[in-house]
Coordinates of C-alpha atoms in Angstrom, one line a residue:
X897 CA 3.8 -3.6 -21.4
X898 CA 3.5 -6.0 -18.5
X899 CA 0.1 -6.6 -16.9
X900 CA 0.2 -7.5 -13.2
X901 CA -3.5 -7.9 -12.5
X902 CA -7.0 -7.1 -13.8
X903 CA -10.2 -6.2 -12.1
X904 CA -13.9 -5.4 -12.5
X905 CA -15.1 -2.9 -9.9
X906 CA -18.0 -0.8 -9.0
X907 CA -18.2 2.8 -10.1
X908 CA -21.9 3.7 -9.8
X909 CA -25.3 2.1 -10.0
X910 CA -25.0 2.5 -13.8
X911 CA -21.4 1.7 -14.4
X912 CA -18.9 -1.1 -13.9
X913 CA -15.2 -0.3 -14.2
X914 CA -12.4 -2.4 -15.7
X915 CA -8.8 -1.8 -14.6
X916 CA -5.6 -3.6 -15.6
X917 CA -2.6 -2.7 -13.5
X918 CA 0.9 -2.9 -14.9
X919 CA 4.1 -1.3 -16.1
X920 CA 5.5 0.0 -19.4
X921 CA 8.1 2.2 -20.9
X922 CA 6.7 5.5 -22.2
X923 CA 4.5 4.8 -25.1
X924 CA 4.0 6.6 -28.3
X925 CA 0.6 7.9 -29.3
X926 CA -1.8 7.0 -30.9
X927 CA -2.5 3.4 -30.0
X928 CA -5.6 1.3 -30.4
X929 CA -6.8 -0.5 -27.2
X930 CA -10.0 -2.3 -26.5
X931 CA -11.5 -4.7 -24.0
X932 CA -13.3 -7.7 -25.5
X933 CA -15.9 -9.1 -23.1
X934 CA -17.7 -12.0 -24.8
X935 CA -18.3 -10.5 -28.3
X936 CA -18.7 -6.9 -27.2
X937 CA -15.8 -4.4 -27.5
X938 CA -15.3 -1.5 -25.1
X939 CA -12.8 1.3 -25.7
X940 CA -9.8 1.4 -23.3
X941 CA -7.8 4.3 -22.0
X942 CA -4.2 4.0 -21.1
X943 CA -2.8 6.2 -18.3
X944 CA 0.4 6.3 -16.3
X945 CA 0.2 6.6 -12.5
X946 CA 3.0 9.1 -11.9
X947 CA 2.6 12.6 -13.1
X948 CA 4.8 12.4 -16.2
X949 CA 6.4 9.8 -18.4
X950 CA 9.3 9.5 -18.1
X951 CA 8.8 10.4 -14.4
X952 CA 10.9 13.0 -12.7
X953 CA 13.1 10.3 -11.2
X954 CA 14.2 9.1 -14.6
X955 CA 12.9 5.6 -14.3
X956 CA 12.7 3.7 -17.6
X957 CA 9.6 1.7 -16.7
X958 CA 6.6 3.4 -15.1
X959 CA 3.4 2.3 -13.5
X960 CA 0.4 2.2 -15.9
X961 CA -3.2 1.3 -15.9
X962 CA -5.7 0.4 -18.6
X963 CA -9.3 1.3 -18.0
X964 CA -12.7 0.9 -19.5
X965 CA -16.3 1.6 -18.4
X966 CA -19.1 -1.0 -18.9
X967 CA -22.9 -0.9 -18.4
X968 CA -23.9 -2.1 -14.9
X969 CA -26.0 -5.0 -16.2
X970 CA -23.3 -6.5 -18.4
X971 CA -22.5 -10.2 -17.9
X972 CA -19.0 -10.3 -16.4
X973 CA -18.8 -14.1 -16.6
X974 CA -17.6 -14.2 -20.2
X975 CA -14.2 -14.7 -21.8
X976 CA -12.1 -11.5 -21.5
X977 CA -9.4 -10.2 -23.8
X978 CA -7.3 -7.1 -24.5
X979 CA -7.1 -6.0 -28.1
X980 CA -4.0 -3.9 -29.0
X981 CA -3.6 -2.8 -32.6
X982 CA -5.6 -5.8 -33.8
X983 CA -3.7 -8.3 -31.6
X984 CA -6.0 -10.1 -29.2
X985 CA -4.7 -11.5 -25.9
X986 CA -6.9 -13.4 -23.4
X987 CA -6.5 -12.1 -19.8
X988 CA -7.5 -13.5 -16.4
X989 CA -9.5 -11.4 -14.1
X990 CA -7.8 -11.2 -10.7
X991 CA -11.1 -10.3 -8.9
X992 CA -14.6 -9.2 -9.8
X993 CA -16.3 -6.9 -7.3
X994 CA -19.1 -5.1 -9.1
X995 CA -21.1 -4.4 -5.9
X996 CA -20.8 -1.2 -3.9
X997 CA -18.8 -1.5 -0.8
X998 CA -20.7 -0.6 2.3
X999 CA -18.5 -1.3 5.4
X1000 CA -15.1 -2.1 6.8
X1001 CA -11.6 -0.6 6.9
X1002 CA -8.8 -2.4 4.9
X1003 CA -5.2 -1.5 5.3
X1004 CA -2.9 -1.6 2.2
X1005 CA 0.9 -1.8 2.8
X1006 CA 3.2 -0.7 0.0
X1007 CA 5.8 -3.3 -1.1
X1008 CA 8.5 -4.1 1.5
X1009 CA 12.0 -5.1 0.4
X1010 CA 15.0 -6.2 2.4
X1011 CA 12.8 -5.9 5.5
X1012 CA 13.7 -7.8 8.7
X1013 CA 12.0 -5.8 11.5
X1014 CA 9.8 -8.8 12.5
X1015 CA 8.6 -7.2 15.8
X1016 CA 7.1 -4.3 13.8
X1017 CA 4.7 -6.8 12.2
X1018 CA 3.1 -7.4 15.5
X1019 CA 3.1 -3.7 16.4
X1020 CA 1.5 -2.7 13.1
X1021 CA -1.1 -5.4 12.9
X1022 CA -2.2 -5.0 16.5
X1023 CA -2.5 -1.2 16.3
X1024 CA -4.8 -1.4 13.3
X1025 CA -6.7 -4.3 14.8
X1026 CA -7.6 -2.0 17.7
X1027 CA -8.5 0.8 15.3
X1028 CA -11.2 -1.5 13.8
X1029 CA -9.4 -2.7 10.7
X1030 CA -11.2 -5.6 8.9
X1031 CA -8.3 -6.8 6.9
X1032 CA -4.6 -5.9 6.2
X1033 CA -2.9 -6.5 2.8
X1034 CA 0.9 -6.5 3.0
X1035 CA 2.8 -6.4 -0.3
X1036 CA 6.1 -8.3 0.0
X1037 CA 8.9 -8.2 -2.5
X1038 CA 11.6 -9.5 -0.1
X1039 CA 11.7 -10.0 3.6
X1040 CA 13.7 -12.0 6.2
X1041 CA 12.6 -15.5 7.1
X1042 CA 11.6 -14.2 10.5
X1043 CA 9.3 -11.6 9.0
X1044 CA 8.0 -14.0 6.4
X1045 CA 7.1 -16.5 9.1
X1046 CA 5.5 -13.9 11.4
X1047 CA 3.3 -12.8 8.5
X1048 CA 2.3 -16.5 8.1
X1049 CA 1.1 -16.4 11.7
X1050 CA -1.3 -13.6 10.9
X1051 CA -2.3 -15.1 7.6
X1052 CA -3.3 -18.3 9.4
X1053 CA -5.4 -16.1 11.8
X1054 CA -7.2 -14.6 8.8
X1055 CA -6.5 -11.0 9.5
X1056 CA -3.6 -10.5 7.0
X1057 CA -3.2 -11.3 3.3
X1058 CA 0.3 -11.4 2.0
X1059 CA 0.5 -10.3 -1.7
X1060 CA 3.8 -11.5 -3.2
X1061 CA 5.1 -8.7 -5.4
X1062 CA 7.8 -10.0 -7.7
X1063 CA 10.4 -8.1 -9.7
X1064 CA 9.5 -7.5 -13.3
X1065 CA 10.7 -10.3 -15.7
X1066 CA 13.9 -9.6 -17.5
X1067 CA 13.1 -8.4 -21.0
X1068 CA 15.7 -6.0 -22.3
X1069 CA 18.0 -5.2 -19.4
X1070 CA 15.9 -2.3 -18.2
X1071 CA 13.0 -3.7 -16.2
X1072 CA 14.8 -3.2 -12.9
X1073 CA 14.4 0.6 -13.5
X1074 CA 11.0 1.1 -11.9
X1075 CA 10.5 3.3 -8.8
X1076 CA 10.5 1.4 -5.5
X1077 CA 9.4 -1.9 -7.2
X1078 CA 6.2 -0.3 -8.5
X1079 CA 4.8 1.4 -5.4
X1080 CA 2.1 3.2 -7.3
X1081 CA 0.9 0.1 -9.1
X1082 CA 0.8 -1.9 -5.9
X1083 CA -1.4 0.7 -4.2
X1084 CA -3.8 0.7 -7.1
X1085 CA -3.8 -3.1 -7.1
X1086 CA -4.7 -3.1 -3.4
X1087 CA -7.5 -0.6 -3.8
X1088 CA -9.0 -2.9 -6.4
X1089 CA -8.2 -6.1 -4.5
X1090 CA -9.5 -5.0 -1.1
X1091 CA -13.1 -5.3 0.0
X1092 CA -13.6 -2.6 2.7
X1093 CA -15.4 0.6 2.2
X1094 CA -12.4 2.5 3.6
X1095 CA -8.9 1.7 2.4
X1096 CA -5.7 3.1 3.9
X1097 CA -2.6 3.3 1.7
X1098 CA 0.4 3.2 4.0
X1099 CA 3.9 1.8 4.8
X1100 CA 4.7 -0.4 7.8
X1101 CA 5.9 2.7 9.6
X1102 CA 2.6 4.6 9.2
X1103 CA 0.4 4.5 12.3
X1104 CA -2.9 6.4 11.7
X1105 CA -5.2 6.9 14.6
X1106 CA -7.5 9.4 16.2
X1107 CA -7.0 10.9 19.6
X1108 CA -10.4 9.9 20.8
X1109 CA -12.3 6.8 19.9
X1110 CA -12.1 4.2 17.1
X1111 CA -10.8 5.2 13.7
X1112 CA -13.6 3.4 11.8
X1113 CA -16.2 5.2 14.0
X1114 CA -14.6 8.6 13.1
X1115 CA -14.5 7.9 9.4
X1116 CA -18.2 6.8 9.4
X1117 CA -19.3 9.8 11.4
X1118 CA -17.4 12.3 9.3
X1119 CA -18.7 10.8 6.0
X1120 CA -22.3 11.2 7.3
X1121 CA -21.6 14.9 7.9
X1122 CA -20.0 15.4 4.5
X1123 CA -21.1 12.8 1.8
X1124 CA -18.8 14.4 -0.8
X1125 CA -15.6 13.1 0.9
X1126 CA -13.5 11.0 -1.4
X1127 CA -10.4 10.6 0.9
X1128 CA -9.3 11.5 4.4
X1129 CA -5.8 13.0 4.5
X1130 CA -3.9 12.8 7.8
X1131 CA -0.9 15.0 8.5
X1132 CA 2.3 13.1 9.1
X1133 CA 4.3 13.6 12.3
X1134 CA 7.7 11.9 12.7
X1135 CA 8.4 9.9 15.8
X1136 CA 12.1 9.2 16.5
X1137 CA 12.6 5.5 17.1
X1138 CA 15.7 3.4 17.2
X1139 CA 15.5 0.1 15.3
X1140 CA 15.2 -3.1 17.3
X1141 CA 18.3 -4.9 16.1
X1142 CA 20.8 -7.4 17.4
X1143 CA 20.2 -10.5 19.6
X1144 CA 16.5 -10.6 20.6
X1145 CA 16.5 -14.3 21.4
X1146 CA 15.2 -13.6 24.9
X1147 CA 11.9 -12.3 23.6
X1148 CA 10.5 -11.8 27.1
X1149 CA 12.8 -8.8 27.4
X1150 CA 11.1 -7.0 24.5
X1151 CA 9.5 -3.9 26.0
X1152 CA 6.8 -1.9 24.2
X1153 CA 6.7 0.9 26.8
X1154 CA 8.7 3.1 24.4
X1155 CA 5.6 3.4 22.3
X1156 CA 3.9 5.4 25.0
X1157 CA 5.9 8.5 24.1
X1158 CA 8.6 9.7 21.7
X1159 CA 10.5 12.7 20.3
X1160 CA 8.2 14.1 17.6
X1161 CA 8.5 16.5 14.7
X1162 CA 5.6 17.7 12.6
X1163 CA 7.8 19.9 10.4
X1164 CA 10.2 17.3 9.1
X1165 CA 7.8 16.0 6.4
X1166 CA 5.2 18.1 4.7
X1167 CA 3.1 15.3 3.3
X1168 CA 0.0 13.2 4.2
X1169 CA -1.2 9.7 4.4
X1170 CA -4.7 8.9 3.2
X1171 CA -7.6 6.7 3.9
X1172 CA -9.9 6.5 0.8
X1173 CA -13.6 5.7 0.4
X1174 CA -12.9 2.8 -2.0
X1175 CA -15.3 3.4 -4.9
X1176 CA -14.6 7.2 -5.1
X1177 CA -10.9 7.7 -6.2
X1178 CA -10.1 7.1 -9.9
X1179 CA -6.8 5.7 -8.6
X1180 CA -4.5 6.3 -5.6
X1181 CA -0.8 6.8 -4.8
X1182 CA 1.3 6.5 -1.7
X1183 CA 0.1 9.7 -0.2
X1184 CA -3.2 10.8 -1.9
X1185 CA -5.7 10.1 -4.6
X1186 CA -5.3 11.2 -8.2
X1187 CA -8.8 12.5 -9.2
X1188 CA -12.1 11.3 -8.1
X1189 CA -15.3 10.0 -9.7
X1190 CA -18.4 12.2 -9.4
X1191 CA -21.2 11.7 -6.9
X1192 CA -24.0 10.7 -9.2
X1193 CA -27.4 12.4 -9.2
X1194 CA -26.2 15.3 -7.1
X1195 CA -26.2 18.9 -8.4
X1196 CA -27.1 18.0 -12.0
X1197 CA -26.7 15.1 -14.3
X1198 CA -22.9 15.0 -14.0
X1199 CA -22.9 15.2 -10.2
X1200 CA -20.4 16.8 -8.0
X1201 CA -16.8 15.5 -7.9
X1202 CA -15.7 13.8 -4.6
X1203 CA -12.8 15.6 -2.9
X1204 CA -10.2 15.3 -0.2
X1205 CA -10.9 16.1 3.4
X1206 CA -7.9 17.1 5.5
X1207 CA -8.3 15.8 9.1
X1208 CA -7.5 18.4 11.7
X1209 CA -4.3 17.7 13.7
X1210 CA -6.3 18.0 16.9
X1211 CA -8.4 15.0 15.8
X1212 CA -5.9 12.6 14.4
X1213 CA -2.6 12.2 12.5
X1214 CA -0.4 9.7 10.8
X1215 CA 2.6 8.9 13.1
X1216 CA 5.8 7.9 11.4
X1217 CA 8.0 6.0 13.8
X1218 CA 11.3 5.2 12.2
X1219 CA 15.0 5.5 12.3
X1220 CA 16.8 8.6 10.9
X1221 CA 14.8 10.2 8.2
X1222 CA 14.5 13.7 9.5
X1223 CA 16.4 16.6 7.8
X1224 CA 17.0 18.5 11.0
X1225 CA 17.1 17.0 14.5
X1226 CA 16.5 20.5 15.9
X1227 CA 12.9 20.3 14.6
X1228 CA 12.0 17.8 17.2
X1229 CA 9.7 19.2 19.9
X1230 CA 10.9 16.8 22.6
X1231 CA 9.2 13.9 24.2
X1232 CA 5.4 13.8 23.7
X1233 CA 2.7 11.2 24.2
X1234 CA 2.5 8.6 21.3
X1235 CA 0.3 5.5 21.7
X1236 CA -2.2 5.1 24.5
X1237 CA -1.8 2.7 27.3
X1238 CA -4.7 0.6 26.0
X1239 CA -3.1 0.2 22.5
X1240 CA 0.4 -0.6 24.0
X1241 CA -1.0 -3.1 26.4
X1242 CA -2.9 -4.7 23.5
X1243 CA 0.3 -5.0 21.5
X1244 CA 2.3 -6.4 24.4
X1245 CA -0.4 -9.0 25.2
X1246 CA -0.7 -10.2 21.7
X1247 CA 3.1 -10.3 21.3
X1248 CA 3.4 -12.6 24.4
X1249 CA 0.6 -14.8 23.0
X1250 CA 2.2 -15.1 19.6
X1251 CA 5.8 -15.6 20.9
X1252 CA 4.9 -18.5 23.2
X1253 CA 4.5 -20.6 20.1
X1254 CA 6.6 -18.7 17.6
X1255 CA 9.8 -19.0 19.7
X1256 CA 9.5 -22.8 19.9
X1257 CA 10.3 -23.0 16.1
X1258 CA 12.5 -19.9 16.1
X1259 CA 15.0 -20.2 18.9
X1260 CA 17.3 -17.7 17.2
X1261 CA 15.6 -14.3 16.9
X1262 CA 18.7 -12.3 16.0
X1263 CA 17.9 -9.3 13.8
X1264 CA 20.9 -8.2 11.8
X1265 CA 21.3 -4.3 11.5
X1266 CA 19.7 -3.2 8.3
X1267 CA 18.2 0.3 8.8
X1268 CA 21.5 2.2 8.5
X1269 CA 22.7 0.2 5.6
X1270 CA 19.5 0.9 3.7
X1271 CA 19.7 4.6 4.4
X1272 CA 23.2 4.6 2.9
X1273 CA 22.6 2.5 -0.2
X1274 CA 19.0 3.6 -0.9
X1275 CA 18.6 7.2 0.3
X1276 CA 15.5 9.1 -0.8
X1277 CA 16.2 11.5 -3.6
X1278 CA 13.2 13.0 -5.5
X1279 CA 15.2 13.2 -8.7
X1280 CA 16.7 9.7 -8.7
X1281 CA 14.9 6.4 -9.6
X1282 CA 15.1 4.3 -6.5
X1283 CA 16.0 0.7 -7.5
X1284 CA 17.0 -1.0 -4.2
X1285 CA 17.8 -4.4 -5.9
X1286 CA 20.5 -2.5 -7.9
X1287 CA 21.9 -0.1 -5.4
X1288 CA 21.7 -2.3 -2.3
X1289 CA 22.2 -5.8 -3.7
X1290 CA 25.8 -6.3 -2.8
X1291 CA 25.4 -4.7 0.7
X1292 CA 22.3 -6.7 1.6
X1293 CA 22.7 -10.1 0.0
X1294 CA 24.4 -11.8 2.9
X1295 CA 23.0 -9.7 5.8
X1296 CA 20.0 -11.9 6.5
X1297 CA 18.1 -14.9 5.2
X1298 CA 16.0 -13.2 2.6
X1299 CA 12.8 -14.6 1.1
X1300 CA 12.1 -13.1 -2.4
X1301 CA 8.8 -13.1 -4.2
X1302 CA 9.8 -14.9 -7.4
X1303 CA 6.5 -16.2 -8.7
X1304 CA 5.8 -14.3 -11.9
X1305 CA 3.8 -16.8 -14.0
X1306 CA 0.7 -14.6 -13.6
X1307 CA 2.3 -11.7 -15.3
X1308 CA 1.2 -11.0 -18.8
X1309 CA 3.7 -9.5 -21.3
X1310 CA 2.1 -7.7 -24.2

């Protein structure tokens, strides 16, 4: 087993949770796991984050978590260790957040790899800034130097945190076999790492917004009406969009008016994107939550379990602007309104402001074509383990100046 991160987090006014996020091959039962906090032992449960192990894609390594529940008044400032079959290993807690979250919307972006769409960084961040986002966590496994440097602009501003998400260390020749570099583990890690009351789990091509008003205002109003909500699920609609590739050195020619409308299809993808109320899901995946805690003190001692709330399409949706993912072009309804003038103007204004300085140190803004290559070497197949650094390595290695997340000293191998 490989441990990526460990957290203490709020569950209720009586309970603090412990979670360690990581990866493992399928494990035989029974095993003995415990958390040692100071001199006190607490039983640990081990659970994989996909539905089965091995998963349906046939990945050799799967995303796991170790969990324990502690009394709320426990002293968390003590030495912490994992005990596995009588072997004790000290661990470092990534973050301790035992308090209930009360406000804010944080955005969690699943690991990006071989990503060079640097203009999208501005589009994405500015869209969610206008929707009221408090902070954005972007998980990066590999990106072009232009993308990496643009992310640093927003990190310096304080709105974005880049979480470097390395490949698993080489152990036995099989650790590359993990679905999309550990997408499930990354989303759980971000749920634990973030600080906002509301946490969206998305990709860089997921634009969630409501048709009227601010997204945060909508979430707060709807939760007041229905305090049993655990997550908000937004229908996904595809928006056909050509990638911005080639020579973009004259950045003043970049036009965002294409975001005002687009060819749309709401039948091309029958899934959702979710915004979670952070202390309520047991854990989350790329599209929804997997089980919820109970609302304490409501309808009996056990309480009622929190649940999903499907947002009506007439209120808001998750728009998916990207290149060539739809199964049938005939499903498109034709050109429809996409982003509002206010949002597009905000994106354009910030882009101009950023580029006035960015272009001075980046005179060559050429973006080599990547979208089609990635479609060919890494097509989505629900029955195949997607390992882009295996299937796309030869095609992608010389396409752009890639920056990889290589720091893995914080990983714990058990």
